[in-house]
XYZ file of C-alpha atoms in Angstrom:
696
model
C -22.076 20.112 -10.968
C -21.219 19.914 -7.461
C -19.474 23.293 -6.537
C -15.454 21.552 -5.810
C -15.451 23.122 -2.876
C -18.190 20.318 -1.505
C -16.301 17.530 -2.445
C -14.547 14.902 0.259
C -12.515 12.378 -1.302
C -11.873 10.168 2.133
C -10.229 6.722 2.728
C -11.188 4.911 5.699
C -7.620 2.759 6.990
C -6.860 0.821 9.801
C -5.433 -2.094 11.036
C -7.060 -5.471 10.918
C -10.103 -5.465 12.668
C -9.776 -1.847 13.980
C -13.216 -1.703 12.870
C -12.754 0.107 9.279
C -15.674 -1.631 7.518
C -17.638 -1.378 10.346
C -16.991 2.203 10.465
C -17.775 2.998 6.846
C -21.091 1.087 7.585
C -22.203 3.697 9.894
C -21.269 6.314 7.298
C -23.724 5.268 4.532
C -26.573 4.233 6.936
C -25.910 7.930 9.255
C -25.766 9.143 5.504
C -28.960 7.432 4.136
C -27.059 5.436 2.054
C -28.200 2.155 3.332
C -31.412 1.464 5.427
C -29.969 -1.840 6.898
C -26.902 -2.399 8.525
C -24.999 -5.516 8.087
C -22.481 -7.018 10.443
C -18.584 -7.941 9.561
C -19.032 -10.786 11.710
C -22.200 -11.984 10.761
C -20.106 -12.181 7.367
C -23.211 -9.626 5.563
C -21.986 -5.939 5.417
C -22.064 -4.199 2.599
C -18.388 -3.291 1.708
C -17.156 -7.212 2.027
C -18.680 -8.398 -0.990
C -16.694 -11.088 -1.969
C -17.560 -14.623 -0.512
C -14.057 -14.919 0.753
C -14.088 -11.418 2.491
C -17.220 -12.549 4.589
C -15.881 -15.550 5.249
C -12.804 -14.481 7.006
C -13.987 -11.435 8.576
C -11.131 -8.962 6.359
C -11.604 -6.606 4.120
C -9.859 -7.624 0.668
C -10.334 -5.233 -1.931
C -10.756 -1.839 -1.699
C -14.273 -0.693 -2.593
C -15.681 2.775 -3.034
C -18.776 4.436 -2.003
C -20.105 7.904 -2.777
C -23.109 9.263 0.077
C -24.012 13.119 1.102
C -23.347 14.910 4.249
C -24.676 18.154 5.187
C -24.262 18.928 1.657
C -21.159 17.477 0.548
C -20.382 14.877 -1.322
C -18.572 12.131 0.326
C -16.547 9.895 -2.296
C -15.041 6.919 0.294
C -12.855 4.215 -0.128
C -12.461 1.620 2.449
C -9.026 -0.321 2.550
C -8.118 -3.246 3.391
C -5.857 -3.890 6.698
C -4.117 -7.042 6.478
C -0.657 -6.801 5.895
C -0.432 -8.576 2.117
C -2.932 -6.477 0.834
C -1.311 -2.977 1.302
C -0.908 -2.488 -2.123
C -4.922 -1.454 -1.887
C -3.995 0.696 0.363
C -1.515 2.305 -1.137
C -3.371 3.030 -4.318
C -5.976 4.557 -2.523
C -4.479 6.846 -0.745
C -2.538 7.858 -3.388
C -5.730 9.486 -5.256
C -7.174 10.630 -2.007
C -7.259 13.700 -0.560
C -8.057 13.183 3.095
C -8.157 10.089 5.403
C -9.235 9.073 8.619
C -6.928 6.726 10.319
C -9.473 3.878 12.487
C -7.475 2.565 16.098
C -9.224 -0.022 18.180
C -9.539 1.363 22.087
C -8.359 -1.224 23.073
C -5.668 -2.108 20.756
C -4.593 0.937 20.515
C -1.971 1.186 17.286
C -0.723 -1.909 15.978
C 1.734 -2.748 13.456
C -0.469 -2.254 10.089
C -1.503 1.055 11.277
C 2.126 2.102 11.585
C 2.818 1.001 7.774
C -0.940 2.722 6.566
C -0.014 5.708 8.494
C 3.562 5.627 6.989
C 2.170 5.173 3.432
C -0.447 7.706 4.529
C 2.938 10.518 5.041
C 4.985 9.604 1.991
C 1.424 10.329 -0.148
C 0.837 13.900 2.618
C -2.883 12.881 2.974
C -4.382 14.969 5.635
C -5.695 12.446 8.299
C -8.232 12.566 11.581
C -8.080 10.238 13.805
C -11.060 7.729 14.704
C -9.909 5.995 18.386
C -13.048 3.221 17.785
C -14.858 0.216 19.930
C -14.372 2.302 23.292
C -16.816 -0.224 24.855
C -14.485 -2.825 24.688
C -12.933 -4.258 27.434
C -9.286 -2.885 28.091
C -10.230 0.273 26.114
C -8.810 3.448 27.154
C -8.663 6.359 24.280
C -5.813 8.535 25.907
C -3.530 5.486 26.082
C -4.630 5.084 22.315
C -3.411 8.872 22.448
C -0.106 8.804 23.852
C 0.292 5.379 21.487
C -0.120 7.139 18.673
C 2.380 10.329 19.912
C 4.786 7.521 20.927
C 5.151 5.154 18.210
C 3.434 7.295 15.416
C 5.188 10.295 15.867
C 2.218 12.216 14.996
C 0.390 14.867 17.119
C -3.633 14.174 17.685
C -5.461 17.369 18.439
C -7.762 15.405 21.058
C -11.960 17.127 19.887
C -14.063 14.445 21.945
C -13.553 12.777 24.877
C -15.535 9.613 26.410
C -17.619 9.592 28.484
C -17.457 6.536 31.005
C -15.620 3.037 29.963
C -16.363 -0.183 28.469
C -19.577 -1.438 29.055
C -20.282 1.856 30.675
C -19.309 3.940 28.009
C -22.372 6.585 26.941
C -21.335 9.014 25.556
C -19.205 12.003 24.273
C -17.953 15.234 25.039
C -17.023 17.626 22.441
C -13.948 19.579 23.444
C -14.512 22.663 21.341
C -17.982 23.207 22.723
C -18.518 21.981 25.234
C -21.523 20.340 24.680
C -21.914 16.411 25.696
C -23.802 14.114 23.447
C -25.202 10.792 25.577
C -27.074 7.525 23.252
C -29.320 5.764 24.540
C -29.106 1.979 25.009
C -31.228 1.455 21.653
C -28.671 1.755 19.382
C -29.574 3.547 16.772
C -27.040 6.413 15.775
C -30.123 8.954 15.937
C -31.144 8.484 19.557
C -28.779 10.816 21.179
C -29.412 14.307 23.234
C -26.743 17.380 23.828
C -26.688 18.134 27.576
C -24.155 20.090 29.972
C -21.056 18.046 30.828
C -20.690 15.754 33.108
C -19.796 17.362 36.777
C -16.672 14.855 37.151
C -15.306 15.870 33.928
C -15.697 19.735 33.805
C -11.449 19.695 35.341
C -10.503 17.296 32.275
C -12.819 18.772 29.200
C -11.200 22.568 30.453
C -7.863 20.965 30.139
C -8.169 19.534 27.336
C -9.903 22.867 25.548
C -7.070 24.532 26.701
C -4.170 22.249 25.039
C -6.760 22.220 21.874
C -6.730 25.941 21.192
C -3.030 26.663 22.301
C -2.139 24.083 19.496
C -4.814 25.732 17.084
C -3.705 29.266 17.589
C -0.478 28.477 16.279
C -1.413 28.629 12.814
C -2.671 32.093 12.947
C -0.091 34.741 14.793
C -2.751 37.248 15.450
C -4.918 35.274 17.106
C -1.740 34.438 18.946
C -0.831 37.627 20.106
C -4.584 38.733 21.405
C -4.823 34.363 23.219
C -1.723 35.463 24.610
C -2.860 38.901 25.933
C -6.092 36.903 27.267
C -8.775 37.342 24.471
C -10.429 33.855 24.053
C -11.025 33.723 19.915
C -14.140 32.263 18.752
C -15.160 28.945 17.844
C -15.419 30.152 13.935
C -11.527 31.534 14.243
C -10.553 28.318 16.088
C -12.343 26.066 13.242
C -10.058 27.748 10.744
C -6.999 27.496 12.163
C -7.977 23.823 13.286
C -8.939 23.322 8.870
C -5.628 24.991 8.247
C -3.848 22.673 10.815
C -4.998 19.663 9.333
C -4.422 20.182 6.065
C -0.419 21.246 6.240
C -0.034 17.975 8.724
C 0.641 19.842 11.647
C -1.511 18.052 13.875
C -4.582 15.467 13.571
C -7.728 16.309 15.151
C -8.746 12.967 17.419
C -12.078 11.962 18.057
C -13.502 8.552 20.090
C -16.909 6.742 20.255
C -18.109 3.068 19.469
C -18.974 2.631 14.912
C -20.797 -0.722 16.274
C -22.772 1.036 18.682
C -23.482 3.368 16.843
C -21.865 6.274 19.431
C -19.848 8.954 18.290
C -20.380 9.117 14.274
C -22.474 12.180 13.787
C -18.831 14.240 14.907
C -16.458 12.064 12.844
C -18.716 12.945 10.044
C -18.483 16.886 10.696
C -15.506 17.306 11.084
C -14.707 15.935 7.659
C -16.765 18.268 6.510
C -14.986 21.028 8.779
C -11.550 19.998 8.668
C -10.161 17.355 5.735
C -9.502 19.377 2.797
C -11.278 19.707 -0.795
C -9.587 18.657 -3.847
C -8.731 22.328 -4.615
C -6.983 22.674 -0.837
C -4.342 19.655 -1.357
C -1.016 20.009 -3.237
C -1.969 19.252 -6.699
C -0.290 16.275 -8.226
C 3.135 16.349 -10.488
C 3.028 15.969 -14.007
C 6.125 13.777 -15.171
C 8.614 13.415 -18.023
C 7.273 9.284 -20.176
C 10.506 8.566 -20.455
C 12.855 9.522 -17.702
C 9.774 9.668 -14.776
C 11.535 12.582 -13.715
C 8.862 15.404 -12.865
C 8.525 18.292 -15.589
C 7.530 21.202 -13.149
C 4.222 21.230 -14.599
C 1.232 19.905 -12.135
C -2.303 19.044 -12.749
C -4.158 21.622 -11.439
C -7.740 20.337 -10.646
C -10.135 22.657 -11.967
C -13.205 21.779 -14.179
C -11.752 24.490 -17.168
C -8.153 22.923 -17.280
C -7.790 20.019 -20.028
C -9.216 16.614 -18.354
C -6.079 14.012 -16.543
C -6.711 10.747 -14.785
C -5.488 7.965 -13.137
C -6.296 4.558 -13.312
C -5.552 3.686 -10.084
C -7.257 0.269 -9.441
C -8.823 -1.934 -11.785
C -11.847 -4.715 -10.911
C -13.406 -7.479 -12.797
C -17.105 -8.567 -12.660
C -19.501 -10.039 -13.867
C -20.429 -7.141 -15.851
C -16.657 -7.252 -17.043
C -13.401 -4.782 -15.956
C -14.461 -2.083 -14.223
C -11.349 0.600 -14.691
C -11.529 2.718 -11.343
C -10.371 6.441 -12.137
C -9.877 9.705 -10.065
C -10.902 12.574 -12.218
C -7.466 15.588 -11.277
C -9.029 17.935 -14.360
C -11.569 18.527 -16.695
C -14.957 17.070 -17.723
C -15.528 13.285 -18.962
C -18.540 12.473 -21.068
C -19.750 9.463 -22.179
C -18.851 9.014 -26.318
C -15.690 11.409 -25.090
C -12.565 9.796 -26.900
C -9.146 10.173 -24.409
C -5.715 9.382 -24.535
C -3.679 6.375 -22.669
C -0.041 8.138 -22.198
C 1.438 5.114 -20.559
C 0.448 3.022 -24.333
C -0.370 5.537 -26.787
C -3.064 4.018 -28.068
C -7.021 6.172 -27.580
C -9.687 5.172 -25.913
C -13.606 5.708 -26.038
C -15.576 5.699 -22.998
C -18.279 3.631 -23.060
C -20.438 3.180 -19.514
C -19.579 5.131 -16.757
C -21.074 4.506 -13.405
C -20.667 5.933 -9.599
C -19.908 2.973 -7.906
C -21.229 1.950 -4.047
C -19.463 -1.254 -3.288
C -20.866 -3.790 -5.667
C -23.481 -1.809 -7.125
C -23.336 1.082 -9.610
C -25.759 3.777 -10.589
C -24.827 4.268 -14.520
C -24.051 8.517 -14.660
C -23.352 10.514 -18.099
C -20.374 13.002 -17.484
C -17.904 13.364 -14.200
C -15.822 16.150 -13.538
C -12.461 16.910 -11.597
C -12.420 16.036 -8.076
C -14.709 12.784 -8.639
C -13.664 9.123 -8.733
C -15.608 6.615 -10.774
C -15.557 3.819 -12.380
C -15.688 3.361 -16.199
C -16.957 0.274 -17.644
C -14.881 -2.001 -20.319
C -11.974 -0.326 -21.404
C -9.436 -2.421 -22.792
C -5.440 -1.441 -22.238
C -5.534 0.639 -19.081
C -3.363 -0.636 -16.000
C -3.076 0.949 -12.901
C -1.211 3.611 -12.860
C -1.671 4.382 -16.509
C -2.784 8.303 -16.765
C -5.618 9.032 -18.929
C -5.890 12.226 -20.779
C -6.854 14.435 -23.492
C -5.348 13.763 -26.721
C -5.120 17.368 -27.764
C -2.594 17.957 -24.212
C -0.716 14.479 -23.486
C 0.651 14.412 -20.303
C 1.827 11.761 -18.191
C 0.775 11.752 -14.299
C 3.306 10.521 -11.298
C 2.834 7.277 -11.616
C 2.740 3.944 -8.635
C 5.808 1.786 -7.336
C 4.545 -1.384 -6.387
C 6.429 -3.793 -3.980
C 8.080 -6.888 -5.361
C 6.689 -10.482 -4.329
C 8.717 -12.117 -2.141
C 6.949 -15.661 -2.286
C 6.076 -17.571 -4.941
C 4.128 -21.112 -5.396
C 3.804 -22.941 -8.137
C 0.297 -24.598 -9.448
C -0.711 -27.017 -12.074
C -4.220 -27.492 -13.718
C -5.978 -30.144 -12.730
C -6.766 -31.043 -16.061
C -6.330 -29.142 -20.331
C -10.139 -27.488 -19.464
C -8.623 -26.102 -16.526
C -5.758 -24.854 -18.202
C -7.383 -22.565 -20.317
C -9.150 -20.897 -17.957
C -6.840 -20.621 -15.778
C -4.893 -18.521 -18.736
C -8.042 -16.236 -18.195
C -8.606 -15.534 -15.073
C -4.751 -14.985 -14.041
C -5.173 -12.686 -16.651
C -7.593 -11.082 -14.999
C -6.550 -11.564 -11.514
C -2.856 -9.682 -12.598
C -4.666 -6.000 -13.905
C -6.219 -6.069 -10.995
C -3.471 -6.250 -8.125
C 0.164 -5.101 -9.122
C 1.900 -6.883 -6.458
C 0.562 -10.346 -7.969
C 2.550 -11.331 -10.704
C 2.787 -14.301 -12.755
C 5.150 -16.390 -14.730
C 5.507 -19.607 -16.494
C 9.109 -21.791 -15.201
C 10.139 -22.318 -18.649
C 11.692 -26.359 -18.374
C 8.515 -27.425 -16.665
C 5.879 -25.707 -17.731
C 3.973 -25.248 -14.058
C 2.879 -21.613 -13.228
C 4.434 -20.085 -10.996
C 2.170 -16.959 -9.053
C 4.465 -14.689 -7.096
C 2.709 -12.723 -4.028
C 3.223 -10.638 -0.825
C 3.078 -13.625 1.471
C 1.171 -16.756 2.313
C -2.158 -15.198 3.231
C -2.232 -13.417 -0.152
C -1.029 -16.264 -2.209
C -3.516 -18.775 -0.146
C -6.853 -15.625 -1.017
C -5.777 -15.686 -5.097
C -5.774 -19.579 -4.990
C -9.062 -19.571 -3.400
C -10.766 -16.785 -6.034
C -9.146 -19.409 -8.768
C -10.937 -22.532 -7.616
C -14.293 -20.390 -6.593
C -14.807 -17.587 -8.348
C -12.863 -19.436 -11.914
C -13.832 -22.824 -11.012
C -10.246 -23.815 -12.123
C -9.422 -27.160 -10.314
C -5.325 -26.808 -8.876
C -2.576 -28.528 -7.332
C -0.684 -26.191 -5.330
C 3.008 -26.981 -4.366
C 4.951 -26.204 -1.817
C 5.340 -22.297 -0.879
C 9.130 -21.232 -2.782
C 11.479 -18.357 -1.300
C 12.600 -15.605 -3.823
C 16.340 -16.043 -3.376
C 19.090 -14.070 -4.372
C 22.790 -13.723 -5.506
C 25.630 -11.475 -5.014
C 29.337 -11.057 -4.419
C 31.332 -10.445 -2.304
C 34.872 -10.153 -4.183
C 36.152 -7.381 -6.365
C 37.869 -9.089 -9.418
C 39.622 -7.798 -12.265
C 39.540 -9.949 -16.079
C 40.182 -10.096 -19.269
C 37.892 -11.850 -21.872
C 38.352 -12.370 -25.486
C 35.518 -13.910 -28.102
C 37.153 -14.524 -31.701
C 35.313 -16.894 -34.334
C 36.171 -17.429 -37.316
C 34.244 -19.460 -40.339
C 34.168 -18.269 -43.766
C 32.973 -14.626 -44.649
C 33.634 -12.058 -41.863
C 33.980 -13.291 -38.024
C 33.197 -12.086 -34.925
C 35.837 -10.513 -32.596
C 35.548 -8.208 -29.333
C 38.139 -7.966 -26.311
C 36.838 -7.033 -23.309
C 38.935 -6.095 -20.055
C 36.701 -5.504 -16.615
C 36.555 -5.022 -13.181
C 33.956 -6.531 -11.517
C 33.038 -5.394 -7.384
C 29.936 -5.513 -5.267
C 27.646 -2.628 -5.528
C 25.778 -0.711 -2.684
C 23.113 -2.282 -0.984
C 19.894 -2.283 -3.017
C 21.346 -0.363 -6.233
C 20.775 -3.551 -8.277
C 23.177 -3.680 -11.676
C 25.395 -0.547 -12.593
C 27.584 -0.345 -15.413
C 30.458 2.030 -16.065
C 32.971 2.442 -18.936
C 35.937 3.874 -18.273
C 37.780 2.921 -21.836
C 40.292 5.842 -22.827
C 41.687 6.264 -26.993
C 39.335 4.347 -28.789
C 40.161 0.233 -28.261
C 36.411 -0.351 -27.332
C 34.260 2.161 -29.880
C 31.667 3.803 -27.518
C 28.575 2.454 -30.087
C 29.528 -0.887 -28.426
C 29.788 -0.278 -24.611
C 25.763 -0.383 -24.655
C 26.006 -4.000 -26.556
C 28.392 -4.992 -23.310
C 26.343 -3.272 -20.736
C 23.103 -5.672 -22.052
C 25.282 -8.791 -22.022
C 26.889 -8.532 -18.360
C 22.752 -7.291 -17.601
C 21.395 -9.686 -19.277
C 23.413 -12.341 -16.994
C 22.331 -10.910 -14.316
C 18.769 -12.957 -13.851
C 20.874 -16.297 -13.708
C 23.875 -15.925 -10.655
C 26.490 -18.297 -10.702
C 25.314 -20.365 -7.756
C 22.375 -22.222 -8.276
C 20.710 -19.444 -10.826
C 18.685 -17.235 -9.029
C 18.795 -13.245 -9.969
C 21.997 -11.142 -9.060
C 21.710 -7.844 -7.027
C 24.409 -4.716 -6.270
C 26.952 -5.642 -8.555
C 29.024 -2.974 -10.526
C 30.557 -3.848 -13.825
C 33.199 -1.325 -14.834
C 34.575 -1.425 -18.559
C 38.367 -0.151 -18.897
C 40.019 -1.232 -21.724
C 39.505 -4.009 -25.006
C 40.472 -4.340 -27.987
C 38.235 -4.316 -31.470
C 39.063 -5.656 -34.679
C 37.559 -3.041 -38.095
C 35.875 -5.333 -39.861
C 34.793 -8.569 -37.420
C 33.556 -6.614 -34.302
C 29.846 -5.699 -34.068
C 27.791 -5.285 -31.227
C 26.709 -8.795 -30.920
C 30.002 -9.594 -30.657
C 30.530 -8.005 -27.773
C 27.566 -8.662 -26.000
C 28.822 -12.491 -26.391
C 32.201 -11.709 -25.179
C 29.808 -9.923 -22.295
C 28.251 -12.971 -21.550
C 31.332 -14.822 -21.290
C 33.270 -12.670 -19.208
C 30.177 -12.935 -16.871
C 29.911 -16.902 -16.682
C 34.206 -16.975 -16.284
C 34.275 -14.112 -14.178
C 31.409 -14.269 -11.040
C 31.988 -17.535 -9.648
C 35.501 -16.236 -8.541
C 34.175 -13.242 -7.278
C 32.828 -15.005 -4.098
C 29.527 -15.495 -4.469
C 26.723 -15.479 -1.968
C 23.247 -16.494 -1.725
C 21.058 -13.543 0.102
C 17.692 -14.380 1.876
C 14.510 -11.795 2.050
C 14.442 -11.200 5.868
C 10.484 -10.145 7.065
C 9.998 -7.641 9.637
C 7.671 -9.682 12.008
C 5.136 -8.378 14.634
C 4.036 -10.811 17.070
C 1.646 -10.201 19.607
C 1.129 -12.975 22.442
C -0.545 -13.365 25.952
C 1.910 -11.879 28.681
C 2.089 -15.837 29.929
C 3.773 -17.206 26.472
C 6.818 -14.306 25.780
C 9.177 -16.459 26.663
C 7.663 -19.735 23.764
C 7.671 -17.004 21.080
C 10.296 -15.261 21.698
C 12.537 -19.068 22.155
C 10.638 -19.803 19.044
C 11.338 -16.900 16.921
C 15.336 -17.411 17.705
C 15.015 -21.182 16.544
C 13.941 -19.448 13.274
C 17.173 -17.482 13.416
C 15.016 -14.797 14.088
C 16.748 -10.721 15.702
C 14.423 -10.014 18.519
C 14.203 -5.704 17.576
C 12.076 -5.061 20.269
C 9.511 -5.822 23.243
C 6.587 -3.711 24.499
C 4.325 -4.211 26.891
C 0.243 -3.521 26.447
C -2.496 -3.918 28.909
C -3.445 -7.346 27.016
C -0.155 -8.548 26.082
C 3.158 -8.432 24.716
C 4.153 -6.742 20.945
C 7.558 -8.523 19.884
C 9.108 -6.917 16.367
C 11.758 -9.311 14.924
C 13.844 -9.574 11.510
C 12.830 -13.507 10.554
C 14.152 -14.789 7.985
C 11.169 -15.292 5.062
C 11.987 -19.310 4.629
C 11.497 -19.648 8.173
C 8.306 -18.607 7.717
C 6.431 -21.023 6.315
C 3.122 -21.959 8.800
C 3.785 -20.206 11.432
C -0.016 -18.686 12.633
C -0.555 -22.325 12.786
C 2.696 -23.084 15.427
C 1.739 -20.053 17.460
C -1.882 -20.410 17.851
C -0.441 -23.650 18.937
C 1.480 -21.977 21.163
C -0.528 -19.336 22.650
C -3.571 -21.408 22.856
C -4.468 -19.642 19.856
C -4.873 -15.616 21.303
C -1.268 -15.281 19.068
C -1.331 -12.905 16.536
C 1.148 -11.399 13.612
C 1.607 -9.892 10.941
C 4.985 -9.775 8.664
C 6.535 -7.695 5.062
C 9.526 -7.719 3.294
C 12.166 -6.243 4.608
C 15.913 -6.099 3.190
C 17.683 -8.677 1.649
C 20.337 -10.659 4.024
C 23.656 -13.132 3.654
C 22.481 -16.806 4.020
C 24.511 -18.894 6.577
C 27.158 -20.867 5.156
C 25.171 -24.211 6.619
C 21.150 -22.595 4.662
C 23.113 -21.489 1.909
C 24.546 -25.410 1.278
C 21.444 -27.187 1.794
C 18.541 -24.880 -0.581
C 22.125 -24.661 -3.765
C 22.175 -28.381 -3.149
C 17.853 -28.819 -3.243
C 18.122 -25.868 -6.149
C 20.215 -27.721 -8.285
C 18.979 -31.326 -8.026
C 15.792 -29.438 -8.799
C 16.883 -28.090 -11.976
C 18.927 -31.325 -12.959
C 15.428 -33.818 -12.667
C 13.949 -30.820 -14.889
C 16.587 -31.703 -17.412
């Protein structure tokens, strides 16, 4: 059993191309986990083991691995940076105790780093910052530190300073200990010497050391008082204060280096041990009531002596069967144990347990609080389910996933493919909760829904390559919605008489626009017994069922409030069914009168372009009905932020590359729904109706 204080569960997260995977590779090399370094740009890194990852040079799935440094056990998760896969980052942060945010020395704080940072803030995860790629042209450590303050509104605590810039970058100065670490040109991480600080840097180091000490002693009143009176705190006291401030998120110790050139990595690993929390030092996960989702006031204390509690945070399918990644919060787990899945109420027996290293695995017989492991062959477990001791049922705070905004229709090319498709999609949906599949009842097409074009592109690629399913892929479809803009008061009576008991229900109701983001809300203001209380739920469910198809073009309806204020019933003929039918008829009768309106998804778009193409990019976004929010000049170009309708963004990457001679980049994520302009709405409604008519 490892002592829990020696555990560090950490994630490495950053924007695409800031060097997360390379950083993870270096950690594995330094900790002796791998002996030959694989490079991402050669498509041979250890952590990016999917074909699609090697080809595109990006990380798609989070990979997990375990390694040791100075007697401490690190469970490391390398997360993807691309916006379409943020669900991977979100769920990894959820089960980690600390993180390393990697920023590119020349690119600085990029849009995806902002999203990931926001997720980490929401999950309250303590972080170190590593400014990478300081050997690159245009790299400037202090500029990135400034951006972290300005863009992320975070407080970076500078722990190391770079020696030399760009191609003259040779090492780093440890500000706390006033030592210089200089690497030779061999490219080997262990070939460094510790020397005195270069003469031209002494003043700069003293300036930053003073800032470091002043920030650190704020964590301890006695030390601060002594420091004010001129007493220099010891290195041990300073480290204790930095640890305390890092764990309570007062600041983020900031390091610099070049993972690719193997410079500065050891200091980062030491900092993980010195400053990031062990599993027992973070706020324990709250337990929730499975029926209401509200917190019960109890927590899952991280301890081996408590009952077993774990969260399944990722499911991955591979050649050995389904792997369920779990983070154990308390208790122990042994091979052959029976555990309860509190979401399904079913028990499962634990067969094989493995410790993961990217896609290799070591079989283990037991695991304990603080561990992140994978269990092979669990049946009905999904992402976010709680696994616990059958005698002590509990539910951990669940995960919330974003809703997809884009869909494509796919049809298998032959019958054999269609059977394979069903099996493959079942596995893929289990792995990625932000990917959804539906069947179009009328055409029989399979509809894939995801977070963006790249997301769906890669899913289709996986279906073709990994599962061997040949598909015909339709054009991407936007997830439009409908709402109403006027309030209306109306009445509807449902009666049916045909031998025996009939059906009768009369309702008087008001329908009005709801708050943005409220979905569907129902309330009853019936006084007296005109509509007996037992029929109210039937009225509510009648209206709610109809919300999936709006009056304009059959898109789901958002943000509507229905109030039942009167009605009538018949002692014999009234039933829940009669009132439910009345509510459905009322929806059909009244919604078209409430001035319905089409809503379209608006994306938060972030475009990076070289200076000489800014005008073209902004002009093009305006033509796409975009609202320019902000533009920010950097060293190598300009970042333009805009809100643009998703419908106008298909195929944008090709267009952007043509405009900027291949140098532009962009990322986008769903922001909100907005009313469609009348001319666009008319076209969409006409096309949708024509398509529906053709299906019939």
